Amino acid sequence: GAGVSQTPSNKVTEKGKYVELRCDPISGHTALYWYRQSLGQGPEFLIYFQGTGAADDSGLPNDRFFAVRPEGSVSTLKIQRTERGDSAVYLCASSLTGVRGYTFGSGTRLTVV
Amino acid sequence: DQQVKQNSPSLSVQEGRISILNCDYTNSMFDYFLWYKKYPAEGPTFLISISSIKDKNEDGRFTVFLNKSAKHLSLHIVPSQPGDSAVYFCAASVLNRDDKIIFGKGTRLHILP
């Protein structure tokens, strides 16, 4: 597609439930990144994929968070046993040229009630 | 510990005047710096960048200045226009290392008519 697509755009879930957030990168972009932006903060790095493998997952806050990119294209961020503190905008970006070429999606606003 | 700091949460500037947004960083390993602009309900979009081998980069109305000894950079917008009203994020990276971008908390710029 023309840009990075994230679905859903909004997600409201109850505390303790499982959620999946999807990212469709720009076609041909080998690198894919997930960031989280909490209220009043800048985007915080979560995980980076190069192809199918997670090259750096040092930003995942705990083992409730997991992400996959099985075919090197679409990625899914999975959050188990959601907590109210997980409420944030989850941003996905893709790139062909590393940090010089990030393109962000519009994000998924997750609200845990 | 914030590695990229934007100490002004908001800034108001008269249309036609110069807007100056400031940013400080603590990690001396950073060698590539970026500014992103963000409108509500959209993802951040790349504005301008600068490598640590330069002290100035200009693109139309936007100029970024880098002072490595002070670990300080600034974004100048001249002349400011109504469409410039947005949140501006300063960001930094270590090029060719891990493709991770570290963002500041952002400065909300209001352009007054």
PDB file of C-alpha atoms in Angstrom:
ATOM      1  CA  GLY A   1       0.000   0.000   0.000  1.00  0.00           C
ATOM      2  CA  ALA A   2       0.899   3.659  -0.160  1.00  0.00           C
ATOM      3  CA  GLY A   3       1.495   4.052   3.543  1.00  0.00           C
ATOM      4  CA  VAL A   4       1.735   2.120   6.797  1.00  0.00           C
ATOM      5  CA  SER A   5      -1.688   0.838   7.795  1.00  0.00           C
ATOM      6  CA  GLN A   6      -2.618   0.033  11.391  1.00  0.00           C
ATOM      7  CA  THR A   7      -5.782  -1.703  12.488  1.00  0.00           C
ATOM      8  CA  PRO A   8      -7.884  -1.177  14.438  1.00  0.00           C
ATOM      9  CA  SER A   9      -7.556   2.577  14.812  1.00  0.00           C
ATOM     10  CA  ASN A  10      -9.209   2.367  18.220  1.00  0.00           C
ATOM     11  CA  LYS A  11      -9.549  -0.535  20.613  1.00  0.00           C
ATOM     12  CA  VAL A  12     -11.296  -0.563  23.987  1.00  0.00           C
ATOM     13  CA  THR A  13     -10.785  -3.670  26.074  1.00  0.00           C
ATOM     14  CA  GLU A  14     -11.401  -4.795  29.616  1.00  0.00           C
ATOM     15  CA  LYS A  15      -8.588  -5.273  32.078  1.00  0.00           C
ATOM     16  CA  GLY A  16      -7.234  -8.798  31.878  1.00  0.00           C
ATOM     17  CA  LYS A  17      -8.235  -9.419  28.253  1.00  0.00           C
ATOM     18  CA  TYR A  18      -5.945 -10.278  25.337  1.00  0.00           C
ATOM     19  CA  VAL A  19      -5.535  -7.902  22.382  1.00  0.00           C
ATOM     20  CA  GLU A  20      -3.853  -8.018  19.003  1.00  0.00           C
ATOM     21  CA  LEU A  21      -2.802  -4.937  17.070  1.00  0.00           C
ATOM     22  CA  ARG A  22      -1.968  -5.233  13.384  1.00  0.00           C
ATOM     23  CA  CYS A  23       0.514  -3.340  11.214  1.00  0.00           C
ATOM     24  CA  ASP A  24       0.722  -3.479   7.408  1.00  0.00           C
ATOM     25  CA  PRO A  25       4.024  -1.885   6.377  1.00  0.00           C
ATOM     26  CA  ILE A  26       4.846  -0.210   3.095  1.00  0.00           C
ATOM     27  CA  SER A  27       5.375  -2.888   0.475  1.00  0.00           C
ATOM     28  CA  GLY A  28       9.036  -3.839   0.192  1.00  0.00           C
ATOM     29  CA  HIS A  29      10.105  -2.279   3.486  1.00  0.00           C
ATOM     30  CA  THR A  30      12.247  -4.845   5.266  1.00  0.00           C
ATOM     31  CA  ALA A  31      12.445  -3.090   8.635  1.00  0.00           C
ATOM     32  CA  LEU A  32       9.415  -2.715  10.909  1.00  0.00           C
ATOM     33  CA  TYR A  33       9.233  -0.981  14.275  1.00  0.00           C
ATOM     34  CA  TRP A  34       6.715  -0.773  17.089  1.00  0.00           C
ATOM     35  CA  TYR A  35       6.564   2.230  19.415  1.00  0.00           C
ATOM     36  CA  ARG A  36       4.210   3.156  22.242  1.00  0.00           C
ATOM     37  CA  GLN A  37       3.161   6.717  23.011  1.00  0.00           C
ATOM     38  CA  SER A  38       1.606   7.332  26.406  1.00  0.00           C
ATOM     39  CA  LEU A  39      -0.190  10.571  27.249  1.00  0.00           C
ATOM     40  CA  GLY A  40       2.222  13.480  27.446  1.00  0.00           C
ATOM     41  CA  GLN A  41       5.189  11.403  26.329  1.00  0.00           C
ATOM     42  CA  GLY A  42       7.094  10.904  23.129  1.00  0.00           C
ATOM     43  CA  PRO A  43       7.028   7.589  21.281  1.00  0.00           C
ATOM     44  CA  GLU A  44       8.973   4.886  23.138  1.00  0.00           C
ATOM     45  CA  PHE A  45      10.676   2.061  21.266  1.00  0.00           C
ATOM     46  CA  LEU A  46       9.274  -1.428  21.796  1.00  0.00           C
ATOM     47  CA  ILE A  47      10.651  -3.799  19.155  1.00  0.00           C
ATOM     48  CA  TYR A  48      12.343  -3.803  15.762  1.00  0.00           C
ATOM     49  CA  PHE A  49      12.099  -6.464  13.034  1.00  0.00           C
ATOM     50  CA  GLN A  50      14.495  -6.933  10.158  1.00  0.00           C
ATOM     51  CA  GLY A  51      12.659  -9.332   7.860  1.00  0.00           C
ATOM     52  CA  THR A  52      10.969 -12.024   9.899  1.00  0.00           C
ATOM     53  CA  GLY A  53      13.208 -11.877  12.938  1.00  0.00           C
ATOM     54  CA  ALA A  54      13.135  -9.551  15.918  1.00  0.00           C
ATOM     55  CA  ALA A  55      16.481  -7.758  15.728  1.00  0.00           C
ATOM     56  CA  ASP A  56      15.910  -5.850  18.970  1.00  0.00           C
ATOM     57  CA  ASP A  57      13.107  -6.433  21.487  1.00  0.00           C
ATOM     58  CA  SER A  58      14.733  -4.570  24.348  1.00  0.00           C
ATOM     59  CA  GLY A  59      11.859  -2.097  24.619  1.00  0.00           C
ATOM     60  CA  LEU A  60       9.125  -4.611  25.381  1.00  0.00           C
ATOM     61  CA  PRO A  61       8.097  -3.738  28.954  1.00  0.00           C
ATOM     62  CA  ASN A  62       7.460  -7.299  30.175  1.00  0.00           C
ATOM     63  CA  ASP A  63       6.547 -10.791  29.027  1.00  0.00           C
ATOM     64  CA  ARG A  64       2.889  -9.875  28.516  1.00  0.00           C
ATOM     65  CA  PHE A  65       3.987  -8.173  25.295  1.00  0.00           C
ATOM     66  CA  PHE A  66       4.941 -10.166  22.229  1.00  0.00           C
ATOM     67  CA  ALA A  67       5.202  -9.366  18.517  1.00  0.00           C
ATOM     68  CA  VAL A  68       5.505 -11.468  15.387  1.00  0.00           C
ATOM     69  CA  ARG A  69       6.189 -10.917  11.709  1.00  0.00           C
ATOM     70  CA  PRO A  70       5.970 -14.443  10.283  1.00  0.00           C
ATOM     71  CA  GLU A  71       6.310 -13.661   6.571  1.00  0.00           C
ATOM     72  CA  GLY A  72       8.415 -10.523   6.784  1.00  0.00           C
ATOM     73  CA  SER A  73       5.518  -8.230   5.979  1.00  0.00           C
ATOM     74  CA  VAL A  74       2.508  -7.810   8.294  1.00  0.00           C
ATOM     75  CA  SER A  75       3.266  -7.668  12.004  1.00  0.00           C
ATOM     76  CA  THR A  76       1.035  -8.283  15.003  1.00  0.00           C
ATOM     77  CA  LEU A  77       1.672  -6.893  18.477  1.00  0.00           C
ATOM     78  CA  LYS A  78       0.057  -9.100  21.101  1.00  0.00           C
ATOM     79  CA  ILE A  79      -0.683  -8.050  24.669  1.00  0.00           C
ATOM     80  CA  GLN A  80      -1.832 -10.598  27.229  1.00  0.00           C
ATOM     81  CA  ARG A  81      -3.672  -9.867  30.483  1.00  0.00           C
ATOM     82  CA  THR A  82      -3.993  -6.189  29.650  1.00  0.00           C
ATOM     83  CA  GLU A  83      -3.611  -3.635  32.430  1.00  0.00           C
ATOM     84  CA  ARG A  84      -4.872  -0.052  32.647  1.00  0.00           C
ATOM     85  CA  GLY A  85      -1.276   1.136  32.333  1.00  0.00           C
ATOM     86  CA  ASP A  86      -1.124  -0.397  28.849  1.00  0.00           C
ATOM     87  CA  SER A  87      -3.481   2.327  27.610  1.00  0.00           C
ATOM     88  CA  ALA A  88      -1.579   4.283  24.973  1.00  0.00           C
ATOM     89  CA  VAL A  89      -1.265   4.868  21.249  1.00  0.00           C
ATOM     90  CA  TYR A  90       0.696   2.049  19.648  1.00  0.00           C
ATOM     91  CA  LEU A  91       2.602   3.236  16.582  1.00  0.00           C
ATOM     92  CA  CYS A  92       4.102   1.130  13.846  1.00  0.00           C
ATOM     93  CA  ALA A  93       6.727   2.333  11.377  1.00  0.00           C
ATOM     94  CA  SER A  94       8.476   0.725   8.434  1.00  0.00           C
ATOM     95  CA  SER A  95      11.652   1.598   6.582  1.00  0.00           C
ATOM     96  CA  LEU A  96      13.900   0.520   3.739  1.00  0.00           C
ATOM     97  CA  THR A  97      16.860   2.598   4.894  1.00  0.00           C
ATOM     98  CA  GLY A  98      16.841   2.440   8.670  1.00  0.00           C
ATOM     99  CA  VAL A  99      16.366   5.565  10.744  1.00  0.00           C
ATOM    100  CA  ARG A 100      16.685   7.860   7.714  1.00  0.00           C
ATOM    101  CA  GLY A 101      13.523   6.481   6.187  1.00  0.00           C
ATOM    102  CA  TYR A 102      10.944   5.768   8.890  1.00  0.00           C
ATOM    103  CA  THR A 103       7.298   6.096   7.840  1.00  0.00           C
ATOM    104  CA  PHE A 104       4.822   5.894  10.692  1.00  0.00           C
ATOM    105  CA  GLY A 105       1.251   4.668  10.618  1.00  0.00           C
ATOM    106  CA  SER A 106      -1.551   6.598  12.313  1.00  0.00           C
ATOM    107  CA  GLY A 107      -1.459   4.309  15.321  1.00  0.00           C
ATOM    108  CA  THR A 108      -3.894   2.216  17.323  1.00  0.00           C
ATOM    109  CA  ARG A 109      -5.329   3.918  20.392  1.00  0.00           C
ATOM    110  CA  LEU A 110      -5.697   1.215  23.040  1.00  0.00           C
ATOM    111  CA  THR A 111      -7.855   1.924  26.076  1.00  0.00           C
ATOM    112  CA  VAL A 112      -7.981  -0.608  28.887  1.00  0.00           C
ATOM    113  CA  VAL A 113     -10.964  -0.105  31.198  1.00  0.00           C
TER     114      VAL A 113
ATOM    115  CA  ASP B   1      16.236   8.617  32.363  1.00  0.00           C
ATOM    116  CA  GLN B   2      15.413  10.899  29.458  1.00  0.00           C
ATOM    117  CA  GLN B   3      18.195  10.818  26.884  1.00  0.00           C
ATOM    118  CA  VAL B   4      16.438  13.395  24.701  1.00  0.00           C
ATOM    119  CA  LYS B   5      14.884  16.341  26.497  1.00  0.00           C
ATOM    120  CA  GLN B   6      12.462  18.957  25.263  1.00  0.00           C
ATOM    121  CA  ASN B   7      11.970  21.235  28.229  1.00  0.00           C
ATOM    122  CA  SER B   8       9.230  23.419  26.760  1.00  0.00           C
ATOM    123  CA  PRO B   9       5.913  21.554  26.643  1.00  0.00           C
ATOM    124  CA  SER B  10       4.345  24.328  24.579  1.00  0.00           C
ATOM    125  CA  LEU B  11       5.213  27.437  22.609  1.00  0.00           C
ATOM    126  CA  SER B  12       3.034  30.167  21.066  1.00  0.00           C
ATOM    127  CA  VAL B  13       4.317  32.251  18.155  1.00  0.00           C
ATOM    128  CA  GLN B  14       2.718  34.934  16.023  1.00  0.00           C
ATOM    129  CA  GLU B  15       2.111  34.004  12.403  1.00  0.00           C
ATOM    130  CA  GLY B  16       4.971  35.270  10.229  1.00  0.00           C
ATOM    131  CA  ARG B  17       7.496  35.296  13.087  1.00  0.00           C
ATOM    132  CA  ILE B  18      10.271  32.806  13.794  1.00  0.00           C
ATOM    133  CA  SER B  19       9.525  29.690  15.848  1.00  0.00           C
ATOM    134  CA  ILE B  20      12.480  28.216  17.738  1.00  0.00           C
ATOM    135  CA  LEU B  21      12.132  24.793  19.308  1.00  0.00           C
ATOM    136  CA  ASN B  22      14.917  23.515  21.533  1.00  0.00           C
ATOM    137  CA  CYS B  23      16.204  20.085  22.413  1.00  0.00           C
ATOM    138  CA  ASP B  24      19.001  18.730  24.616  1.00  0.00           C
ATOM    139  CA  TYR B  25      20.483  15.254  24.675  1.00  0.00           C
ATOM    140  CA  THR B  26      22.670  13.386  27.120  1.00  0.00           C
ATOM    141  CA  ASN B  27      24.059  10.442  25.169  1.00  0.00           C
ATOM    142  CA  SER B  28      27.300  11.401  23.429  1.00  0.00           C
ATOM    143  CA  MET B  29      26.981   8.320  21.199  1.00  0.00           C
ATOM    144  CA  PHE B  30      24.099   9.887  19.283  1.00  0.00           C
ATOM    145  CA  ASP B  31      25.259  10.874  15.802  1.00  0.00           C
ATOM    146  CA  TYR B  32      22.039  11.469  13.918  1.00  0.00           C
ATOM    147  CA  PHE B  33      19.227  13.779  14.936  1.00  0.00           C
ATOM    148  CA  LEU B  34      15.728  14.175  13.567  1.00  0.00           C
ATOM    149  CA  TRP B  35      12.662  16.350  14.007  1.00  0.00           C
ATOM    150  CA  TYR B  36       9.191  14.929  13.561  1.00  0.00           C
ATOM    151  CA  LYS B  37       5.894  16.760  13.365  1.00  0.00           C
ATOM    152  CA  LYS B  38       2.653  15.263  14.616  1.00  0.00           C
ATOM    153  CA  TYR B  39      -0.960  16.303  14.065  1.00  0.00           C
ATOM    154  CA  PRO B  40      -3.750  14.840  16.257  1.00  0.00           C
ATOM    155  CA  ALA B  41      -4.833  11.307  15.302  1.00  0.00           C
ATOM    156  CA  GLU B  42      -1.954  10.963  12.841  1.00  0.00           C
ATOM    157  CA  GLY B  43       1.431   9.330  13.107  1.00  0.00           C
ATOM    158  CA  PRO B  44       4.601  11.433  13.364  1.00  0.00           C
ATOM    159  CA  THR B  45       5.928  12.621  10.012  1.00  0.00           C
ATOM    160  CA  PHE B  46       9.586  13.281   9.303  1.00  0.00           C
ATOM    161  CA  LEU B  47      10.517  16.943   8.979  1.00  0.00           C
ATOM    162  CA  ILE B  48      14.279  17.382   8.852  1.00  0.00           C
ATOM    163  CA  SER B  49      17.440  15.702  10.096  1.00  0.00           C
ATOM    164  CA  ILE B  50      21.091  16.432  10.732  1.00  0.00           C
ATOM    165  CA  SER B  51      24.183  14.299  11.026  1.00  0.00           C
ATOM    166  CA  SER B  52      26.708  14.992  13.775  1.00  0.00           C
ATOM    167  CA  ILE B  53      29.332  15.925  11.171  1.00  0.00           C
ATOM    168  CA  LYS B  54      27.330  19.054  10.363  1.00  0.00           C
ATOM    169  CA  ASP B  55      26.202  21.983  12.459  1.00  0.00           C
ATOM    170  CA  LYS B  56      23.370  23.202  10.263  1.00  0.00           C
ATOM    171  CA  ASN B  57      20.894  21.775   7.801  1.00  0.00           C
ATOM    172  CA  GLU B  58      18.302  23.816   5.951  1.00  0.00           C
ATOM    173  CA  ASP B  59      15.198  22.760   4.043  1.00  0.00           C
ATOM    174  CA  GLY B  60      12.932  25.559   2.915  1.00  0.00           C
ATOM    175  CA  ARG B  61      11.450  27.297   5.966  1.00  0.00           C
ATOM    176  CA  PHE B  62      13.022  24.767   8.330  1.00  0.00           C
ATOM    177  CA  THR B  63      16.573  24.885   9.666  1.00  0.00           C
ATOM    178  CA  VAL B  64      18.111  22.621  12.280  1.00  0.00           C
ATOM    179  CA  PHE B  65      21.194  23.708  14.217  1.00  0.00           C
ATOM    180  CA  LEU B  66      23.415  21.309  16.136  1.00  0.00           C
ATOM    181  CA  ASN B  67      25.827  22.296  18.906  1.00  0.00           C
ATOM    182  CA  LYS B  68      27.687  19.087  19.764  1.00  0.00           C
ATOM    183  CA  SER B  69      29.754  20.553  22.582  1.00  0.00           C
ATOM    184  CA  ALA B  70      26.594  21.697  24.341  1.00  0.00           C
ATOM    185  CA  LYS B  71      24.632  18.591  23.279  1.00  0.00           C
ATOM    186  CA  HIS B  72      21.925  20.915  22.050  1.00  0.00           C
ATOM    187  CA  LEU B  73      19.921  21.247  18.885  1.00  0.00           C
ATOM    188  CA  SER B  74      17.236  23.613  17.750  1.00  0.00           C
ATOM    189  CA  LEU B  75      14.657  23.805  14.995  1.00  0.00           C
ATOM    190  CA  HIS B  76      13.919  27.181  13.435  1.00  0.00           C
ATOM    191  CA  ILE B  77      10.777  27.757  11.386  1.00  0.00           C
ATOM    192  CA  VAL B  78      10.711  30.977   9.385  1.00  0.00           C
ATOM    193  CA  PRO B  79       8.190  32.371   8.672  1.00  0.00           C
ATOM    194  CA  SER B  80       5.739  30.495  10.899  1.00  0.00           C
ATOM    195  CA  GLN B  81       2.445  29.576   9.255  1.00  0.00           C
ATOM    196  CA  PRO B  82      -0.904  28.398  10.703  1.00  0.00           C
ATOM    197  CA  GLY B  83      -0.336  24.872   9.342  1.00  0.00           C
ATOM    198  CA  ASP B  84       2.793  24.643  11.495  1.00  0.00           C
ATOM    199  CA  SER B  85       0.621  24.275  14.601  1.00  0.00           C
ATOM    200  CA  ALA B  86       1.397  20.731  15.756  1.00  0.00           C
ATOM    201  CA  VAL B  87       3.487  18.774  18.245  1.00  0.00           C
ATOM    202  CA  TYR B  88       7.179  18.643  17.344  1.00  0.00           C
ATOM    203  CA  PHE B  89       9.356  15.771  18.517  1.00  0.00           C
ATOM    204  CA  CYS B  90      13.118  15.928  18.687  1.00  0.00           C
ATOM    205  CA  ALA B  91      14.709  12.506  18.208  1.00  0.00           C
ATOM    206  CA  ALA B  92      18.160  10.963  18.106  1.00  0.00           C
ATOM    207  CA  SER B  93      19.839   7.793  16.979  1.00  0.00           C
ATOM    208  CA  VAL B  94      23.182   6.025  16.739  1.00  0.00           C
ATOM    209  CA  LEU B  95      23.466   5.510  12.992  1.00  0.00           C
ATOM    210  CA  ASN B  96      24.358   2.074  11.699  1.00  0.00           C
ATOM    211  CA  ARG B  97      24.050   0.556  15.124  1.00  0.00           C
ATOM    212  CA  ASP B  98      20.516  -0.503  15.945  1.00  0.00           C
ATOM    213  CA  ASP B  99      18.051   1.567  13.923  1.00  0.00           C
ATOM    214  CA  LYS B 100      16.313   2.672  17.097  1.00  0.00           C
ATOM    215  CA  ILE B 101      15.130   6.282  17.434  1.00  0.00           C
ATOM    216  CA  ILE B 102      14.904   7.877  20.878  1.00  0.00           C
ATOM    217  CA  PHE B 103      12.264  10.590  21.084  1.00  0.00           C
ATOM    218  CA  GLY B 104      11.796  13.567  23.385  1.00  0.00           C
ATOM    219  CA  LYS B 105       8.435  14.311  24.975  1.00  0.00           C
ATOM    220  CA  GLY B 106       7.514  16.881  22.353  1.00  0.00           C
ATOM    221  CA  THR B 107       6.726  20.591  22.190  1.00  0.00           C
ATOM    222  CA  ARG B 108       3.263  21.757  21.176  1.00  0.00           C
ATOM    223  CA  LEU B 109       3.584  24.744  18.837  1.00  0.00           C
ATOM    224  CA  HIS B 110       0.647  27.153  18.496  1.00  0.00           C
ATOM    225  CA  ILE B 111       0.805  29.647  15.649  1.00  0.00           C
ATOM    226  CA  LEU B 112      -1.326  32.666  16.534  1.00  0.00           C
ATOM    227  CA  PRO B 113      -3.144  34.627  13.799  1.00  0.00           C
TER     228      PRO B 113
END
